[in-house]
Amino acid sequence: MSCKIKIVGASQQTFILQASDFAFEDFNGVKGRNRFTAVPKLTERIASQLVKPFMFDYVGGHVSNIRTSADISDTMVNLVRGILGLFHVTVKTTQRIYELEEASIHGVCPSHYATEVNEETKDMTVTKVVDVNNCREKAAIYKGLATAVVDDAGKQRGESVVSTVKGAYTVKPTAEGGLITRARGREQQHFSPFNVKGGNFKMEATNEMVLLSVNDTVGAVESGPMQGKGNLVFKFTDAEINLPIVMQNLEDPITKAAELIKHLAAANRYQVDSTTSEDTIRLYQLLRAMPYEGLDILWKQFAGNEEQRRWFLDMIVEINDARILKFLQARFQARDVSVTEAWQTLLLTFNHLQTDAALVELAQMFLDMPFCKSDVDLWHTVVLSYGSLVYKHCAYTTPCPVATVQPLLDMAMESLRIGNHDDMVVALKALGNAGHPGSLKTIMRFLPGVAATPVDLPPRVLSAAVQSMRLIAARDPLSVQDITMSLFLQKNNPTEIRMLAFLILFDTKPSMAVVSIVTVHLQEEKNLHVISFAYSYLKSVSRSSTPNNHFLSTACNVAVKILGPRYSRLSYHYSKAMHMDWFNDDFLIGTTAEVFMLRSATNIFPTEILMKGEFHFIGRILQLMELGIRADGLQELFANGIPGFKGDISFSDFQAILNVLKNWEVLPDDKPVLSAYSRASGQEWFFADFKKETIQEIVKFFSQSAGKGSLLWAVIENLQKGVSWHRTKPFLIVEVRYFQATILGLPLEISKYYETINGISVNATASINPPLTERLGQLFTSDISLETDGFIGYTKDFWVYYGINTELFQCGSEFKAKTPVAIPWRFSAKINIAKKKFELDFPPCEKQFNLLSFSSNVYAVSRNIEEPGLDKRTPIIPDSNNEDVQKASTPQSDRILTRNKWTQKDKMCVESNIYGAGVCVEYDLRREFYHDEYPLYYFLGYTRMALKVVPAQATTAVDKIHFEVNAGPSSHPASAQELLETLSQVGDSTSEAVFNVNAFALSGNKNPEGYNAVFYYTPEGAKKNQLIVSHVQENSNWKICIDTSVKASVGATANIKWGAECQSYEMSITSETAHLPGTQPTITAKIHWTRMPEKVTRACTRLESYIPGMALLLNFSQKQEKNDVQEISASVNASSADGIDVRIQFPEYTVFRQAIPFPMPPVVLQGFQHDNTTMDSFGRA
């Protein structure tokens, strides 16, 4: 961009700016081969606004109070701010180096100045560096992933964005003070999705102004009515509408949105059309651009069409402001949406809603709507979703008003007053989602030993109360530490509650002093479950490598050294906690996985099982999916023990458990048998209590005695008539955006979008012979036939955008990845349950199709609103044969960088000429990188991979592929029996053919070709099994024979022979366990071969060549020694309670490693004795 500007003084401190000769050019191509090109229509559009007068105040080198005509857009005002920023400078003649905080286009930031005077011309050169990384009020916005916790420790490992801003001014002294004759600005930014140290995108913005002339003012400039536009600080506008990855004309958005919904619904009706996935982003933009009335118009248009109605409701959740709340309010009040539609739409709406205070207040109306309370699942969704909205609001508002969480506090107190346990759980879970420190006093009223008034509440309520502090732990760690420490130290509290309190305590990242207090109390603890849970958690966290646990892992390591001698041998029958993680400094990413199993002293089943994961990325921690299960009812069922239970995990043990489960009808009606919940991004979005009534309904549904009135009977009747069903679900999984002002007055944006379209389509027709007449149990003696075809799949699109984004134009770098998965099917099935026979017939493969593919590339993109259909894009890594050496682009360096090109393209297929089908894997990778750059270049360049099914040349034309399983063979097939007697292995009279499998290609009246497999079992003595697979074809005698033998607690052997009558090749595999008194447990395994095919030998030789390198990476040692030339053996020895020794012997060498960290479940607890120790009813120490 370039222009001439004229500044006229309106008064001593007020001036008027006008621009002329404006020009706009864009560059999209390869440096050296392409050039800047003019964009005349956009130039004309911008020039028509810049030519109008802009008034501003200028005092002491500072710009303020910008005014212009009301019809001038904020984008134009920001461009003028970029121009005026060149005049914004603080000059001090008494100091050569000085620092101060001042307002600039980047916000209120520290500025560092240095001045130098030219002794000949007396001109002063002023250099200014703005520290945009430490602004008190920064002109930047972060949107999306408010539930991702900021990880300050992770930021210390590296940054993904680094910016520098520098200005240089030449000031000529005058009688009035000074005249700026030249001003230059330069802003550089380095960005990477990973650590900027490992390669990055570089953005450079420069602007320069040169004084052409100074003239006396003649006449006044006509300015007209003016409207205040603020100071020099950049103003962000229309961020929600200006999506960075699309550019389209937003006029008449209602009509365009209607057309897109119809198009998407039709194109994805029977399968997912991967070419339409980008259209969903366009539709989101149109919906955000339309007025509220547009939603009403579209609803009336689509409400009567089931397919288009679903698409409309799925897409409007991304409007994310007051319009969607008002629309849902109207629908809920009219009750013209189903409960299922209501909870799905409201769940996504609340989780994608903007988080300003007005919207939070408006969302409270759903807590009082009768429709929301008409269904339990819908009510749960409303309350939990409101809690999530409060949490996100508080993430950007400090301090967060208590008024936002007050409705939930009122619900909790009312439930406690009336004693409704179900309402208590709902309110507490919602408070847990909100994570508001102001709710701690209310939560404390539900906690034993903490509440001012003693409480007697069931374990599931206490569990919900403790877990409701999980997010407050990061916002008010000291208060949560006080509460959870008190709960943990009170030995009369339920064991489960103490362990949950321990977890929340460590979520606060306690100091070494707090961990020391816990350690001291654990040394005096008598409850083995509490000891086992706490010690296993401390031990696993002591190995943590993630930045957020840097100091905590050190404290836990000290605690483990103190507690280890006494508690390291606790049995796995006790409560356990497991924490595993990894982190990579180059990528600034890592993952964490945790599993918690909470047991009580009186029951075989765990009280509660929790599983969760975290994803660490560039200074933030995102909690992934979390699952939790409680078994209150089952515990009550097993409270009196299990008659016949031995604890050796044998079949008789499972039978004993089943015998107790048959008594489920004695459970109380009002207590849950089983409870489950799920959380995503730390927010609980689903929970359910399965009571006795639920089990009764399930039993009734599948009951053999059920007749025509049952639900399953109706399902079967519909199947016999023919069923056609399909669903499509678009979903914007991630929308994360970061905006930052630049010296040009243009917004720089870094955005990530992750969109998916999921689809399933099913057509099915069944027939039953003889037909059902009285009860469902007749199915077990009928022949059931099923014809079905359909599709299941999805398309996922992922974008990363880095560049300038306004409503007028976009220019930057864009990473685009697409992953379509498509699994079509068509087959017929025949089932006879009484005969234990199952058959499938598939049509022949006639054309190829992709099962899975992935493609990605990185482009330089430019778009403008005057030509929205002209999407210019050039691959960042061009597919060309340019020179292999080029100079670095940075002007400060003349060093030569060597450009490396790497391409790999291949296609590998496995085809069967029997079935006339094959599977192919193909890939095409193109990369270009420099020798001194790192991880970013792994991803730059063209990538395409695909897994596809292809037709193959068959020996004979295939009519269909027949698959059959027969689990009720009465005798051995003749050929297999003859082979058994010939091999004389398990061919005795006690061998039983358990089942056989056929996989044949059928062609007219010709004999079937394919494979037959028969599985034999010998029940007496050692458990012996044999599998014989035969190639069924004329003149073929190829077979594979696998014999296995298992001895309980000793080991297992497998002998494998294959080739002609199983005689050509042979190998064996053996494994043994040993645990003699006074020794450590040992597992040994051995692979021995006598004859092997040449192809297998070559493949194994190639594979073995990688072993030394892999062993070195895994910290194994290597010793050259001669071992058995036809054998590979390995041994694993439990050398300690938390470590193993591994030794692997190859023919030419041995690799080994000692003391590999690995938690083992030893049987004996040594050196630990306490009186009154809590023990399991069946557990052993």
mmCIF file of C-alpha atoms in Angstrom, residues 343-626:
data_model
loop_
_atom_site.group_PDB
_atom_site.id
_atom_site.type_symbol
_atom_site.label_atom_id
_atom_site.label_comp_id
_atom_site.label_asym_id
_atom_site.label_seq_id
_atom_site.Cartn_x
_atom_site.Cartn_y
_atom_site.Cartn_z
ATOM 1 C CA TRP A 343 -30.506 -30.649 24.603
ATOM 2 C CA GLN A 344 -28.199 -31.196 21.616
ATOM 3 C CA THR A 345 -28.626 -27.639 20.359
ATOM 4 C CA LEU A 346 -28.432 -26.010 23.778
ATOM 5 C CA LEU A 347 -25.339 -28.011 24.795
ATOM 6 C CA LEU A 348 -23.315 -26.794 21.814
ATOM 7 C CA THR A 349 -24.802 -23.291 21.913
ATOM 8 C CA PHE A 350 -23.734 -22.676 25.513
ATOM 9 C CA ASN A 351 -20.283 -24.154 24.948
ATOM 10 C CA HIS A 352 -19.644 -22.039 21.829
ATOM 11 C CA LEU A 353 -21.278 -18.851 23.120
ATOM 12 C CA GLN A 354 -19.322 -15.626 23.582
ATOM 13 C CA THR A 355 -18.569 -15.001 27.216
ATOM 14 C CA ASP A 356 -19.510 -11.388 27.918
ATOM 15 C CA ALA A 357 -21.534 -10.568 31.032
ATOM 16 C CA ALA A 358 -24.723 -9.650 29.163
ATOM 17 C CA LEU A 359 -24.917 -13.068 27.507
ATOM 18 C CA VAL A 360 -24.297 -14.882 30.794
ATOM 19 C CA GLU A 361 -27.128 -12.948 32.376
ATOM 20 C CA LEU A 362 -29.405 -13.638 29.402
ATOM 21 C CA ALA A 363 -28.619 -17.374 29.565
ATOM 22 C CA GLN A 364 -30.002 -17.537 33.111
ATOM 23 C CA MET A 365 -33.540 -17.488 31.717
ATOM 24 C CA PHE A 366 -33.199 -21.146 30.668
ATOM 25 C CA LEU A 367 -32.852 -22.125 34.341
ATOM 26 C CA ASP A 368 -36.450 -21.007 34.933
ATOM 27 C CA MET A 369 -38.174 -22.330 31.810
ATOM 28 C CA PRO A 370 -40.800 -25.054 32.423
ATOM 29 C CA PHE A 371 -39.783 -26.769 29.167
ATOM 30 C CA CYS A 372 -36.195 -27.163 30.402
ATOM 31 C CA LYS A 373 -37.469 -28.918 33.526
ATOM 32 C CA SER A 374 -39.850 -31.202 31.618
ATOM 33 C CA ASP A 375 -37.160 -33.821 30.967
ATOM 34 C CA VAL A 376 -34.393 -34.994 33.288
ATOM 35 C CA ASP A 377 -31.700 -35.194 30.597
ATOM 36 C CA LEU A 378 -32.582 -31.767 29.220
ATOM 37 C CA TRP A 379 -32.552 -30.245 32.706
ATOM 38 C CA HIS A 380 -29.150 -31.746 33.453
ATOM 39 C CA THR A 381 -27.826 -30.324 30.176
ATOM 40 C CA VAL A 382 -29.180 -26.834 30.938
ATOM 41 C CA VAL A 383 -27.719 -26.678 34.443
ATOM 42 C CA LEU A 384 -24.321 -28.171 33.555
ATOM 43 C CA SER A 385 -24.017 -26.007 30.433
ATOM 44 C CA TYR A 386 -24.766 -22.852 32.379
ATOM 45 C CA GLY A 387 -21.996 -23.782 34.810
ATOM 46 C CA SER A 388 -19.608 -24.164 31.843
ATOM 47 C CA LEU A 389 -20.626 -20.744 30.537
ATOM 48 C CA VAL A 390 -19.824 -19.187 33.911
ATOM 49 C CA TYR A 391 -16.386 -20.831 33.908
ATOM 50 C CA LYS A 392 -15.516 -19.421 30.481
ATOM 51 C CA HIS A 393 -16.788 -15.977 31.448
ATOM 52 C CA CYS A 394 -14.594 -15.986 34.538
ATOM 53 C CA ALA A 395 -11.593 -17.035 32.445
ATOM 54 C CA TYR A 396 -11.648 -13.564 30.841
ATOM 55 C CA THR A 397 -13.083 -11.551 33.764
ATOM 56 C CA THR A 398 -11.088 -10.934 36.946
ATOM 57 C CA PRO A 399 -12.470 -10.720 39.553
ATOM 58 C CA CYS A 400 -15.526 -12.629 38.383
ATOM 59 C CA PRO A 401 -18.825 -11.402 39.880
ATOM 60 C CA VAL A 402 -20.534 -13.829 42.256
ATOM 61 C CA ALA A 403 -23.825 -12.873 40.598
ATOM 62 C CA THR A 404 -22.962 -15.093 37.639
ATOM 63 C CA VAL A 405 -22.881 -18.225 39.807
ATOM 64 C CA GLN A 406 -25.627 -17.173 42.230
ATOM 65 C CA PRO A 407 -28.427 -19.176 40.535
ATOM 66 C CA LEU A 408 -26.410 -22.355 41.030
ATOM 67 C CA LEU A 409 -25.646 -21.477 44.648
ATOM 68 C CA ASP A 410 -29.363 -20.994 45.243
ATOM 69 C CA MET A 411 -30.105 -24.376 43.680
ATOM 70 C CA ALA A 412 -27.529 -26.079 45.903
ATOM 71 C CA MET A 413 -28.845 -24.485 49.078
ATOM 72 C CA GLU A 414 -32.464 -25.316 48.201
ATOM 73 C CA SER A 415 -31.587 -28.967 47.536
ATOM 74 C CA LEU A 416 -29.813 -29.136 50.910
ATOM 75 C CA ARG A 417 -32.794 -27.554 52.648
ATOM 76 C CA ILE A 418 -35.323 -30.061 51.270
ATOM 77 C CA GLY A 419 -32.912 -33.007 51.403
ATOM 78 C CA ASN A 420 -33.186 -33.980 47.724
ATOM 79 C CA HIS A 421 -30.021 -35.953 46.934
ATOM 80 C CA ASP A 422 -30.548 -35.958 43.155
ATOM 81 C CA ASP A 423 -30.867 -32.162 43.096
ATOM 82 C CA MET A 424 -27.771 -31.869 45.297
ATOM 83 C CA VAL A 425 -25.694 -33.855 42.805
ATOM 84 C CA VAL A 426 -26.892 -31.776 39.835
ATOM 85 C CA ALA A 427 -26.207 -28.457 41.584
ATOM 86 C CA LEU A 428 -22.780 -29.545 42.835
ATOM 87 C CA LYS A 429 -21.741 -30.818 39.412
ATOM 88 C CA ALA A 430 -22.792 -27.488 37.886
ATOM 89 C CA LEU A 431 -20.782 -25.616 40.542
ATOM 90 C CA GLY A 432 -17.871 -27.871 39.636
ATOM 91 C CA ASN A 433 -18.184 -26.785 36.001
ATOM 92 C CA ALA A 434 -18.369 -23.108 37.001
ATOM 93 C CA GLY A 435 -15.205 -23.274 39.086
ATOM 94 C CA HIS A 436 -16.050 -20.014 40.859
ATOM 95 C CA PRO A 437 -14.076 -19.387 44.078
ATOM 96 C CA GLY A 438 -17.152 -17.669 45.523
ATOM 97 C CA SER A 439 -18.945 -21.038 45.676
ATOM 98 C CA LEU A 440 -16.538 -22.567 48.213
ATOM 99 C CA LYS A 441 -18.610 -21.537 51.245
ATOM 100 C CA THR A 442 -21.666 -23.248 49.766
ATOM 101 C CA ILE A 443 -19.716 -26.383 48.802
ATOM 102 C CA MET A 444 -18.327 -26.630 52.340
ATOM 103 C CA ARG A 445 -21.878 -27.051 53.675
ATOM 104 C CA PHE A 446 -21.942 -30.488 51.985
ATOM 105 C CA LEU A 447 -18.611 -31.736 53.351
ATOM 106 C CA PRO A 448 -18.248 -33.797 56.549
ATOM 107 C CA GLY A 449 -16.010 -32.315 59.197
ATOM 108 C CA VAL A 450 -15.852 -29.015 57.308
ATOM 109 C CA ALA A 451 -19.462 -27.859 57.343
ATOM 110 C CA ALA A 452 -20.477 -25.661 60.261
ATOM 111 C CA THR A 453 -23.570 -27.852 60.653
ATOM 112 C CA PRO A 454 -22.907 -31.620 60.678
ATOM 113 C CA VAL A 455 -24.135 -33.338 57.522
ATOM 114 C CA ASP A 456 -25.044 -36.962 56.860
ATOM 115 C CA LEU A 457 -25.117 -37.428 53.097
ATOM 116 C CA PRO A 458 -24.653 -40.482 50.866
ATOM 117 C CA PRO A 459 -21.251 -41.123 49.239
ATOM 118 C CA ARG A 460 -22.330 -40.001 45.752
ATOM 119 C CA VAL A 461 -23.271 -36.544 47.083
ATOM 120 C CA LEU A 462 -20.031 -36.267 49.048
ATOM 121 C CA SER A 463 -18.091 -37.333 45.954
ATOM 122 C CA ALA A 464 -19.807 -34.651 43.855
ATOM 123 C CA ALA A 465 -19.058 -32.046 46.548
ATOM 124 C CA VAL A 466 -15.353 -32.858 46.689
ATOM 125 C CA GLN A 467 -14.989 -32.975 42.909
ATOM 126 C CA SER A 468 -16.802 -29.651 42.556
ATOM 127 C CA MET A 469 -13.570 -28.012 43.785
ATOM 128 C CA ARG A 470 -11.458 -29.456 40.942
ATOM 129 C CA LEU A 471 -11.416 -26.259 38.820
ATOM 130 C CA ILE A 472 -11.360 -23.881 41.782
ATOM 131 C CA ALA A 473 -8.046 -25.532 42.687
ATOM 132 C CA ALA A 474 -6.303 -23.469 39.993
ATOM 133 C CA ARG A 475 -8.127 -20.205 40.789
ATOM 134 C CA ASP A 476 -7.940 -20.239 44.600
ATOM 135 C CA PRO A 477 -5.380 -22.921 45.463
ATOM 136 C CA LEU A 478 -4.791 -21.892 49.089
ATOM 137 C CA SER A 479 -8.458 -22.066 50.087
ATOM 138 C CA VAL A 480 -8.896 -25.421 48.354
ATOM 139 C CA GLN A 481 -5.734 -26.722 50.047
ATOM 140 C CA ASP A 482 -7.149 -25.857 53.464
ATOM 141 C CA ILE A 483 -10.435 -27.664 52.793
ATOM 142 C CA THR A 484 -9.023 -30.768 51.125
ATOM 143 C CA MET A 485 -6.219 -31.151 53.664
ATOM 144 C CA SER A 486 -8.809 -31.094 56.448
ATOM 145 C CA LEU A 487 -10.905 -33.736 54.654
ATOM 146 C CA PHE A 488 -7.891 -35.940 53.999
ATOM 147 C CA LEU A 489 -6.571 -35.839 57.565
ATOM 148 C CA GLN A 490 -9.915 -36.720 59.206
ATOM 149 C CA LYS A 491 -9.617 -40.480 59.576
ATOM 150 C CA ASN A 492 -13.315 -40.919 60.355
ATOM 151 C CA ASN A 493 -14.268 -39.657 56.888
ATOM 152 C CA PRO A 494 -15.200 -42.301 54.290
ATOM 153 C CA THR A 495 -12.118 -43.756 52.595
ATOM 154 C CA GLU A 496 -13.293 -42.739 49.153
ATOM 155 C CA ILE A 497 -13.806 -39.110 50.198
ATOM 156 C CA ARG A 498 -10.339 -38.924 51.725
ATOM 157 C CA MET A 499 -8.787 -40.193 48.494
ATOM 158 C CA LEU A 500 -10.767 -37.758 46.350
ATOM 159 C CA ALA A 501 -9.721 -34.923 48.675
ATOM 160 C CA PHE A 502 -6.113 -36.044 48.222
ATOM 161 C CA LEU A 503 -6.495 -35.761 44.429
ATOM 162 C CA ILE A 504 -7.992 -32.283 44.559
ATOM 163 C CA LEU A 505 -5.294 -31.237 47.036
ATOM 164 C CA PHE A 506 -2.605 -32.158 44.513
ATOM 165 C CA ASP A 507 -4.512 -30.406 41.716
ATOM 166 C CA THR A 508 -3.582 -27.186 43.546
ATOM 167 C CA LYS A 509 0.115 -27.983 42.882
ATOM 168 C CA PRO A 510 1.055 -27.865 46.575
ATOM 169 C CA SER A 511 4.427 -26.671 47.787
ATOM 170 C CA MET A 512 7.162 -28.845 49.221
ATOM 171 C CA ALA A 513 5.953 -27.897 52.711
ATOM 172 C CA VAL A 514 2.406 -29.129 52.051
ATOM 173 C CA VAL A 515 3.654 -32.374 50.495
ATOM 174 C CA SER A 516 5.875 -32.844 53.558
ATOM 175 C CA ILE A 517 2.852 -32.546 55.864
ATOM 176 C CA VAL A 518 1.022 -35.187 53.812
ATOM 177 C CA THR A 519 4.089 -37.431 53.977
ATOM 178 C CA VAL A 520 4.313 -37.182 57.750
ATOM 179 C CA HIS A 521 0.651 -38.129 58.168
ATOM 180 C CA LEU A 522 0.982 -41.031 55.735
ATOM 181 C CA GLN A 523 3.723 -42.476 57.935
ATOM 182 C CA GLU A 524 1.145 -42.713 60.729
ATOM 183 C CA GLU A 525 -1.787 -43.788 58.533
ATOM 184 C CA LYS A 526 -3.510 -47.118 59.268
ATOM 185 C CA ASN A 527 -5.902 -47.360 56.298
ATOM 186 C CA LEU A 528 -4.156 -49.429 53.635
ATOM 187 C CA HIS A 529 -6.410 -48.103 50.868
ATOM 188 C CA VAL A 530 -5.489 -44.504 51.651
ATOM 189 C CA ILE A 531 -1.807 -45.427 51.944
ATOM 190 C CA SER A 532 -1.792 -47.390 48.661
ATOM 191 C CA PHE A 533 -3.662 -44.698 46.753
ATOM 192 C CA ALA A 534 -1.532 -41.815 48.016
ATOM 193 C CA TYR A 535 1.791 -43.633 47.646
ATOM 194 C CA SER A 536 1.048 -44.836 44.084
ATOM 195 C CA TYR A 537 0.053 -41.292 43.108
ATOM 196 C CA LEU A 538 3.158 -39.741 44.642
ATOM 197 C CA LYS A 539 5.380 -42.307 42.966
ATOM 198 C CA SER A 540 3.900 -41.853 39.484
ATOM 199 C CA VAL A 541 3.933 -38.030 39.705
ATOM 200 C CA SER A 542 7.554 -38.136 40.873
ATOM 201 C CA ARG A 543 8.427 -39.279 37.334
ATOM 202 C CA SER A 544 6.438 -36.500 35.645
ATOM 203 C CA SER A 545 8.183 -34.498 32.908
ATOM 204 C CA THR A 546 5.477 -31.931 32.077
ATOM 205 C CA PRO A 547 6.296 -28.291 32.929
ATOM 206 C CA ASN A 548 3.305 -27.824 35.238
ATOM 207 C CA ASN A 549 4.618 -30.607 37.489
ATOM 208 C CA HIS A 550 8.248 -29.480 37.514
ATOM 209 C CA PHE A 551 8.321 -28.528 41.201
ATOM 210 C CA LEU A 552 5.616 -30.958 42.308
ATOM 211 C CA SER A 553 7.491 -33.948 40.893
ATOM 212 C CA THR A 554 10.531 -32.965 42.949
ATOM 213 C CA ALA A 555 8.463 -32.792 46.123
ATOM 214 C CA CYS A 556 6.815 -36.131 45.327
ATOM 215 C CA ASN A 557 10.200 -37.706 44.687
ATOM 216 C CA VAL A 558 11.337 -36.734 48.188
ATOM 217 C CA ALA A 559 8.107 -38.116 49.659
ATOM 218 C CA VAL A 560 8.550 -41.424 47.819
ATOM 219 C CA LYS A 561 12.056 -41.862 49.179
ATOM 220 C CA ILE A 562 10.699 -41.430 52.694
ATOM 221 C CA LEU A 563 7.657 -43.672 52.263
ATOM 222 C CA GLY A 564 9.110 -46.231 49.856
ATOM 223 C CA PRO A 565 10.843 -48.551 52.364
ATOM 224 C CA ARG A 566 7.514 -49.197 54.123
ATOM 225 C CA TYR A 567 4.874 -48.955 51.430
ATOM 226 C CA SER A 568 6.451 -49.902 48.112
ATOM 227 C CA ARG A 569 5.174 -53.497 48.253
ATOM 228 C CA LEU A 570 1.459 -52.858 48.666
ATOM 229 C CA SER A 571 -0.754 -55.241 46.679
ATOM 230 C CA TYR A 572 -2.748 -54.126 43.677
ATOM 231 C CA HIS A 573 -5.879 -55.280 45.476
ATOM 232 C CA TYR A 574 -5.839 -51.898 47.200
ATOM 233 C CA SER A 575 -6.787 -48.492 45.798
ATOM 234 C CA LYS A 576 -4.355 -47.200 43.198
ATOM 235 C CA ALA A 577 -3.567 -44.029 41.274
ATOM 236 C CA MET A 578 -1.578 -43.983 38.065
ATOM 237 C CA HIS A 579 -0.159 -40.920 36.323
ATOM 238 C CA MET A 580 1.752 -41.101 33.028
ATOM 239 C CA ASP A 581 2.973 -38.226 30.875
ATOM 240 C CA TRP A 582 5.542 -37.005 28.372
ATOM 241 C CA PHE A 583 6.556 -33.600 27.052
ATOM 242 C CA ASN A 584 8.687 -32.460 24.121
ATOM 243 C CA ASP A 585 10.452 -29.100 24.340
ATOM 244 C CA ASP A 586 10.968 -28.794 20.564
ATOM 245 C CA PHE A 587 7.278 -29.173 19.831
ATOM 246 C CA LEU A 588 6.072 -27.669 23.138
ATOM 247 C CA ILE A 589 3.461 -30.413 23.304
ATOM 248 C CA GLY A 590 2.842 -33.299 25.653
ATOM 249 C CA THR A 591 0.162 -35.580 27.005
ATOM 250 C CA THR A 592 -0.930 -36.835 30.396
ATOM 251 C CA ALA A 593 -3.047 -39.869 31.246
ATOM 252 C CA GLU A 594 -4.384 -40.677 34.714
ATOM 253 C CA VAL A 595 -6.352 -43.624 36.059
ATOM 254 C CA PHE A 596 -7.706 -43.732 39.604
ATOM 255 C CA MET A 597 -9.250 -46.805 41.183
ATOM 256 C CA LEU A 598 -10.862 -46.083 44.535
ATOM 257 C CA ARG A 599 -11.771 -49.065 46.689
ATOM 258 C CA SER A 600 -13.311 -49.453 50.109
ATOM 259 C CA ALA A 601 -12.383 -51.829 52.894
ATOM 260 C CA THR A 602 -15.602 -53.824 52.652
ATOM 261 C CA ASN A 603 -16.057 -54.601 48.985
ATOM 262 C CA ILE A 604 -14.582 -56.429 46.032
ATOM 263 C CA PHE A 605 -15.683 -53.824 43.501
ATOM 264 C CA PRO A 606 -14.074 -50.376 43.242
ATOM 265 C CA THR A 607 -16.113 -47.586 44.759
ATOM 266 C CA GLU A 608 -15.238 -45.295 41.889
ATOM 267 C CA ILE A 609 -13.105 -45.456 38.752
ATOM 268 C CA LEU A 610 -11.848 -42.245 37.132
ATOM 269 C CA MET A 611 -9.943 -41.942 33.859
ATOM 270 C CA LYS A 612 -8.797 -38.703 32.281
ATOM 271 C CA GLY A 613 -6.224 -37.235 29.953
ATOM 272 C CA GLU A 614 -4.636 -33.871 29.224
ATOM 273 C CA PHE A 615 -3.016 -32.339 26.184
ATOM 274 C CA HIS A 616 -0.228 -29.803 26.706
ATOM 275 C CA PHE A 617 0.427 -27.318 23.907
ATOM 276 C CA ILE A 618 2.310 -24.000 23.708
ATOM 277 C CA GLY A 619 1.674 -22.799 27.229
ATOM 278 C CA ARG A 620 -1.804 -24.221 27.761
ATOM 279 C CA ILE A 621 -3.287 -27.403 29.154
ATOM 280 C CA LEU A 622 -6.458 -28.803 27.644
ATOM 281 C CA GLN A 623 -8.239 -31.522 29.540
ATOM 282 C CA LEU A 624 -9.398 -34.216 27.150
ATOM 283 C CA MET A 625 -12.217 -36.680 27.632
ATOM 284 C CA GLU A 626 -12.729 -37.821 31.222
#
